[in-house]
Tab-separated table of C-alpha atoms in Angstrom:
chain	number	residue	atom	x	y	z
A	1	MET	CA	0.085	0.308	-0.014
A	2	GLN	CA	1.150	3.870	-0.539
A	3	GLN	CA	0.559	6.750	1.452
A	4	GLN	CA	-1.524	9.597	-0.290
A	5	SER	CA	-2.430	12.492	1.078
A	6	ASP	CA	-6.150	10.820	2.186
A	7	GLY	CA	-5.115	7.776	3.049
A	8	TYR	CA	-3.699	4.495	1.461
A	9	HIS	CA	-4.282	3.350	-1.341
A	10	ILE	CA	-3.209	0.301	-3.886
A	11	PRO	CA	-0.215	2.186	-5.878
A	12	ILE	CA	-1.601	2.646	-9.484
A	13	GLY	CA	0.538	3.708	-12.163
A	14	GLU	CA	1.962	3.409	-15.958
A	15	GLU	CA	4.864	1.588	-14.326
A	16	PRO	CA	5.005	-1.180	-11.404
A	17	PRO	CA	5.220	0.260	-8.223
A	18	VAL	CA	8.216	-2.130	-7.297
A	19	LYS	CA	10.992	-4.101	-10.258
A	20	VAL	CA	9.465	-7.221	-11.196
A	21	PRO	CA	11.170	-10.506	-10.365
A	22	ILE	CA	12.997	-11.905	-12.619
A	23	GLY	CA	10.653	-15.015	-13.971
A	24	SER	CA	6.997	-13.745	-13.071
A	25	THR	CA	4.003	-14.204	-14.498
A	26	ILE	CA	2.013	-10.895	-14.694
A	27	HIS	CA	-1.864	-10.821	-14.432
A	28	TYR	CA	-4.861	-9.425	-15.286
A	29	ILE	CA	-7.040	-8.013	-13.084
A	30	GLY	CA	-9.749	-6.318	-14.280
A	31	GLU	CA	-10.157	-2.592	-13.610
A	32	MET	CA	-9.952	-0.349	-10.767
A	33	HIS	CA	-10.825	3.108	-11.126
A	34	GLY	CA	-11.620	3.026	-14.794
A	35	ILE	CA	-7.526	1.243	-14.831
A	36	PRO	CA	-6.668	-1.946	-16.166
A	37	CYS	CA	-4.756	-3.480	-13.355
A	38	ASN	CA	-2.297	-5.782	-13.479
A	39	THR	CA	-0.191	-8.663	-10.218
A	40	PHE	CA	2.699	-10.185	-9.025
A	41	SER	CA	4.368	-11.613	-6.426
A	42	ILE	CA	7.542	-10.394	-4.660
A	43	TYR	CA	9.470	-12.356	-2.477
A	44	THR	CA	11.165	-10.167	-0.476
A	45	PRO	CA	9.603	-7.126	1.701
A	46	ILE	CA	9.441	-3.559	0.584
A	47	SER	CA	11.965	-1.680	3.186
A	48	GLY	CA	10.628	0.658	5.203
A	49	GLU	CA	13.733	2.770	4.869
A	50	GLU	CA	13.652	2.204	1.650
A	51	ALA	CA	10.000	3.343	1.085
A	52	PRO	CA	9.131	5.066	3.921
A	53	GLN	CA	5.501	6.116	2.437
A	54	ARG	CA	4.466	2.020	1.388
A	55	GLN	CA	3.927	-0.717	3.770
A	56	MET	CA	3.547	-4.311	3.353
A	57	LEU	CA	0.218	-5.647	5.279
A	58	ASP	CA	-1.867	-9.133	4.906
A	59	LEU	CA	-4.979	-9.220	3.189
A	60	ARG	CA	-7.386	-9.384	6.513
A	61	ALA	CA	-5.209	-6.588	7.734
A	62	SER	CA	-5.920	-4.571	4.939
A	63	TYR	CA	-9.664	-4.113	5.121
A	64	ASP	CA	-9.455	-1.159	8.115
A	65	ILE	CA	-7.377	0.699	5.840
A	66	LEU	CA	-8.184	0.712	2.083
A	67	PRO	CA	-10.901	1.753	0.757
A	68	PHE	CA	-13.556	-1.008	0.131
A	69	GLU	CA	-12.801	-1.479	-3.472
A	70	GLU	CA	-9.611	-1.227	-3.647
A	71	TYR	CA	-9.485	-3.830	-0.632
A	72	TYR	CA	-12.290	-6.087	-2.836
A	73	LYS	CA	-9.533	-5.927	-5.917
A	74	ALA	CA	-6.951	-6.729	-3.809
A	75	GLY	CA	-7.891	-10.270	-2.319
A	76	LYS	CA	-8.614	-11.236	-6.409
A	77	ALA	CA	-5.206	-10.587	-6.591
A	78	TYR	CA	-3.981	-13.027	-3.686
A	79	GLU	CA	-6.606	-15.544	-5.353
A	80	ILE	CA	-4.710	-15.502	-8.542
A	81	LEU	CA	-1.233	-15.483	-7.096
A	82	ASN	CA	-2.435	-18.153	-4.767
A	83	TRP	CA	-3.997	-19.988	-7.665
A	84	ASP	CA	-0.558	-18.927	-10.069
A	85	GLN	CA	1.492	-20.710	-7.383
A	86	ASN	CA	-0.456	-24.085	-7.257
A	87	THR	CA	-0.828	-24.656	-10.587
A	88	ARG	CA	2.608	-24.680	-11.855
A	89	TYR	CA	2.217	-28.141	-13.289
A	90	CYS	CA	-0.077	-30.702	-14.075
A	91	PRO	CA	-1.427	-32.723	-11.590
A	92	ALA	CA	-1.685	-35.503	-13.798
A	93	CYS	CA	1.620	-35.794	-15.466
A	94	GLY	CA	3.985	-33.490	-13.188
A	95	VAL	CA	4.649	-31.179	-16.910
A	96	PRO	CA	4.889	-27.930	-16.938
A	97	THR	CA	1.503	-25.760	-17.656
A	98	HIS	CA	0.655	-22.986	-20.209
A	99	GLN	CA	-0.861	-19.861	-19.465
A	100	ILE	CA	-3.669	-19.583	-22.050
A	101	SER	CA	-5.893	-17.018	-20.579
A	102	ASP	CA	-5.600	-14.127	-17.908
A	103	ILE	CA	-7.273	-17.339	-15.586
A	104	GLY	CA	-6.568	-20.410	-17.602
A	105	LYS	CA	-3.921	-22.582	-18.298
A	106	LYS	CA	-3.312	-26.256	-19.743
A	107	CYS	CA	-0.867	-28.858	-19.289
A	108	PRO	CA	0.547	-29.226	-23.227
A	109	GLU	CA	1.279	-32.871	-22.822
A	110	CYS	CA	-2.002	-34.077	-21.633
A	111	ARG	CA	-3.909	-30.434	-22.578
A	112	GLN	CA	-5.908	-31.135	-18.880
A	113	GLU	CA	-6.960	-26.411	-18.534
A	114	PHE	CA	-7.089	-24.723	-15.173
A	115	TYR	CA	-8.704	-22.580	-13.435
A	116	PRO	CA	-8.999	-20.884	-9.942
A	117	HIS	CA	-11.080	-23.182	-8.283
A	118	ILE	CA	-13.710	-21.243	-6.101
A	119	SER	CA	-14.943	-23.503	-2.551
A	120	PRO	CA	-18.259	-22.164	-1.837
A	121	ALA	CA	-18.966	-22.434	1.585
A	122	ILE	CA	-22.509	-21.328	3.615
A	123	ILE	CA	-22.979	-19.288	6.574
A	124	VAL	CA	-26.922	-18.971	8.329
A	125	ARG	CA	-28.309	-17.217	10.672
A	126	ILE	CA	-30.785	-18.638	12.869
A	127	THR	CA	-33.304	-17.169	14.752
A	128	LYS	CA	-35.901	-18.052	17.544
A	129	GLU	CA	-38.194	-15.311	18.384
A	130	ASP	CA	-36.147	-12.636	19.884
A	131	SER	CA	-33.249	-14.228	19.937
A	132	ILE	CA	-30.525	-15.214	17.589
A	133	LEU	CA	-27.560	-18.525	17.699
A	134	MET	CA	-24.026	-17.529	17.561
A	135	VAL	CA	-21.535	-20.267	17.933
A	136	ARG	CA	-17.892	-19.957	18.625
A	137	ALA	CA	-15.587	-21.532	16.390
A	138	ARG	CA	-12.302	-23.692	17.955
A	139	ASN	CA	-10.432	-22.033	15.150
A	140	PHE	CA	-11.700	-18.409	15.942
A	141	ARG	CA	-8.694	-16.002	17.128
A	142	GLY	CA	-9.547	-14.084	19.714
A	143	THR	CA	-13.448	-14.035	21.804
A	144	PHE	CA	-16.028	-12.928	19.511
A	145	TYR	CA	-18.963	-15.275	18.025
A	146	GLY	CA	-19.474	-16.006	14.730
A	147	LEU	CA	-23.094	-18.065	13.234
A	148	VAL	CA	-22.937	-22.078	11.973
A	149	ALA	CA	-21.335	-21.900	8.856
A	150	GLY	CA	-19.834	-24.616	6.614
A	151	PHE	CA	-18.511	-26.031	3.289
A	152	LEU	CA	-20.259	-26.981	0.791
A	153	GLU	CA	-19.657	-30.977	0.439
A	154	ALA	CA	-19.894	-32.367	-3.627
A	155	GLY	CA	-23.208	-33.833	-4.862
A	156	GLU	CA	-25.096	-31.028	-2.313
A	157	THR	CA	-27.338	-28.178	-3.053
A	158	LEU	CA	-26.569	-24.575	-1.198
A	159	GLU	CA	-29.651	-25.667	0.949
A	160	GLU	CA	-28.958	-29.136	1.958
A	161	CYS	CA	-25.685	-27.986	3.176
A	162	VAL	CA	-27.256	-25.313	5.729
A	163	HIS	CA	-29.707	-28.170	7.166
A	164	ARG	CA	-26.513	-30.593	7.017
A	165	GLU	CA	-24.528	-28.154	8.734
A	166	VAL	CA	-26.556	-26.826	11.206
A	167	MET	CA	-27.872	-30.177	12.111
A	168	GLU	CA	-24.035	-31.907	11.868
A	169	GLU	CA	-22.638	-28.562	14.575
A	170	VAL	CA	-25.375	-27.819	16.749
A	171	GLY	CA	-28.266	-30.433	15.909
A	172	LEU	CA	-30.844	-28.091	15.275
A	173	ARG	CA	-33.699	-28.791	12.466
A	174	ILE	CA	-34.351	-24.862	11.526
A	175	LYS	CA	-37.162	-23.945	8.146
A	176	ASN	CA	-37.515	-20.388	6.140
A	177	LEU	CA	-34.198	-21.071	4.200
A	178	LYS	CA	-33.808	-17.992	2.522
A	179	TYR	CA	-31.304	-16.574	0.918
A	180	PHE	CA	-29.388	-13.458	1.833
A	181	GLY	CA	-26.519	-12.227	-0.003
A	182	SER	CA	-22.850	-13.387	-1.363
A	183	GLN	CA	-19.560	-12.607	-0.884
A	184	PRO	CA	-16.184	-13.484	-1.836
A	185	TRP	CA	-13.688	-14.657	0.295
A	186	PRO	CA	-10.023	-14.973	-0.146
A	187	TYR	CA	-8.931	-17.177	2.504
A	188	PRO	CA	-7.371	-17.992	-0.031
A	189	SER	CA	-10.005	-18.697	-2.636
A	190	GLY	CA	-13.586	-19.148	-1.227
A	191	VAL	CA	-17.015	-17.689	-1.558
A	192	MET	CA	-19.481	-17.181	1.011
A	193	ILE	CA	-23.486	-17.683	0.414
A	194	GLY	CA	-25.527	-16.263	3.512
A	195	PHE	CA	-28.472	-17.109	4.385
A	196	THR	CA	-31.544	-16.557	6.908
A	197	ALA	CA	-33.637	-18.946	8.714
A	198	ASP	CA	-35.552	-19.573	11.737
A	199	TYR	CA	-35.083	-22.236	14.253
A	200	GLU	CA	-37.654	-25.323	13.846
A	201	SER	CA	-36.680	-27.643	16.987
A	202	GLY	CA	-34.690	-29.704	18.443
A	203	GLU	CA	-31.709	-28.742	21.675
A	204	ILE	CA	-28.397	-27.846	21.058
A	205	LYS	CA	-25.466	-30.302	20.878
A	206	LEU	CA	-22.308	-28.772	19.879
A	207	GLN	CA	-20.243	-30.685	17.376
A	208	ASP	CA	-17.848	-30.677	20.087
A	209	GLU	CA	-14.247	-30.454	17.731
A	210	GLU	CA	-15.492	-27.988	15.279
A	211	LEU	CA	-17.251	-25.584	18.530
A	212	SER	CA	-16.468	-24.820	21.872
A	213	ALA	CA	-19.503	-22.939	22.884
A	214	GLY	CA	-22.779	-21.769	21.339
A	215	ALA	CA	-26.121	-20.780	22.976
A	216	PHE	CA	-29.294	-18.346	21.654
A	217	PHE	CA	-28.911	-14.563	22.537
A	218	THR	CA	-30.912	-11.320	22.453
A	219	LYS	CA	-30.085	-8.038	21.075
A	220	ASP	CA	-28.831	-6.970	24.594
A	221	ASN	CA	-26.966	-9.616	25.848
A	222	LEU	CA	-24.721	-10.212	22.806
A	223	PRO	CA	-21.425	-11.699	22.979
A	224	GLU	CA	-18.355	-10.227	21.129
A	225	ILE	CA	-19.096	-10.077	17.186
A	226	PRO	CA	-17.408	-10.566	14.288
A	227	ARG	CA	-15.818	-7.376	12.032
A	228	LYS	CA	-17.545	-5.738	10.056
A	229	LEU	CA	-15.735	-7.241	6.623
A	230	SER	CA	-17.078	-10.535	6.785
A	231	LEU	CA	-20.640	-11.620	5.155
A	232	ALA	CA	-21.647	-13.190	9.315
A	233	ARG	CA	-21.650	-9.959	10.700
A	234	LYS	CA	-23.724	-8.535	7.951
A	235	LEU	CA	-25.995	-10.456	8.687
A	236	ILE	CA	-26.037	-10.398	11.972
A	237	ASP	CA	-26.060	-6.260	11.001
A	238	ASP	CA	-29.212	-6.930	9.230
A	239	TRP	CA	-31.252	-8.454	12.319
A	240	LEU	CA	-29.748	-6.225	14.569
A	241	ASP	CA	-31.715	-3.395	12.593
A	242	LYS	CA	-35.020	-4.719	12.639
């Protein structure tokens, strides 16, 4: 990121902000503010002494500093570079792959093609009268609670995934399932699909290997909730506003 008069921004210009390492692939990732954008990997962090107006920051932390459109473009860059790193060789025959488009590679030997792999995950807000179900996953950093979430499995619809994850994680049945919205989740290459639902029946029984706590909370006794960057927070804020 580069410091400007109104805060930090992703560097924009006709020339790369730092020297492109030899052998790097420059990837086109679309436009921002009407300007074509490219991304490439660098392996040596920028020294603050050499460029005090710039700083290296991980993607999650950049949400609090970058304008929203730039944060999303940085997320796409991160996903593309992750895909590039993990598709250098064909997984079937081990031959180096060739770039055939902005988001495509091909094996010259067995002719397989490879595109960025996106992992869909669902997240669901479950309400019961005037309360909301919130859970604490064992892999959460900090003390916040979130919503029931999980990855889509082969052969499932998104709706089937929601019902399965809710039953597996908290042992509840739900009804009135509705689509809420979606969000790219480039950590490293996912998409979150949000739903809302109402509690139908059952007692909370936590999946011990996944969750450390879970309960229904009213608006006046909420635990710490997720940060603004997540779809979970958007789902919770939407409920709080009603």
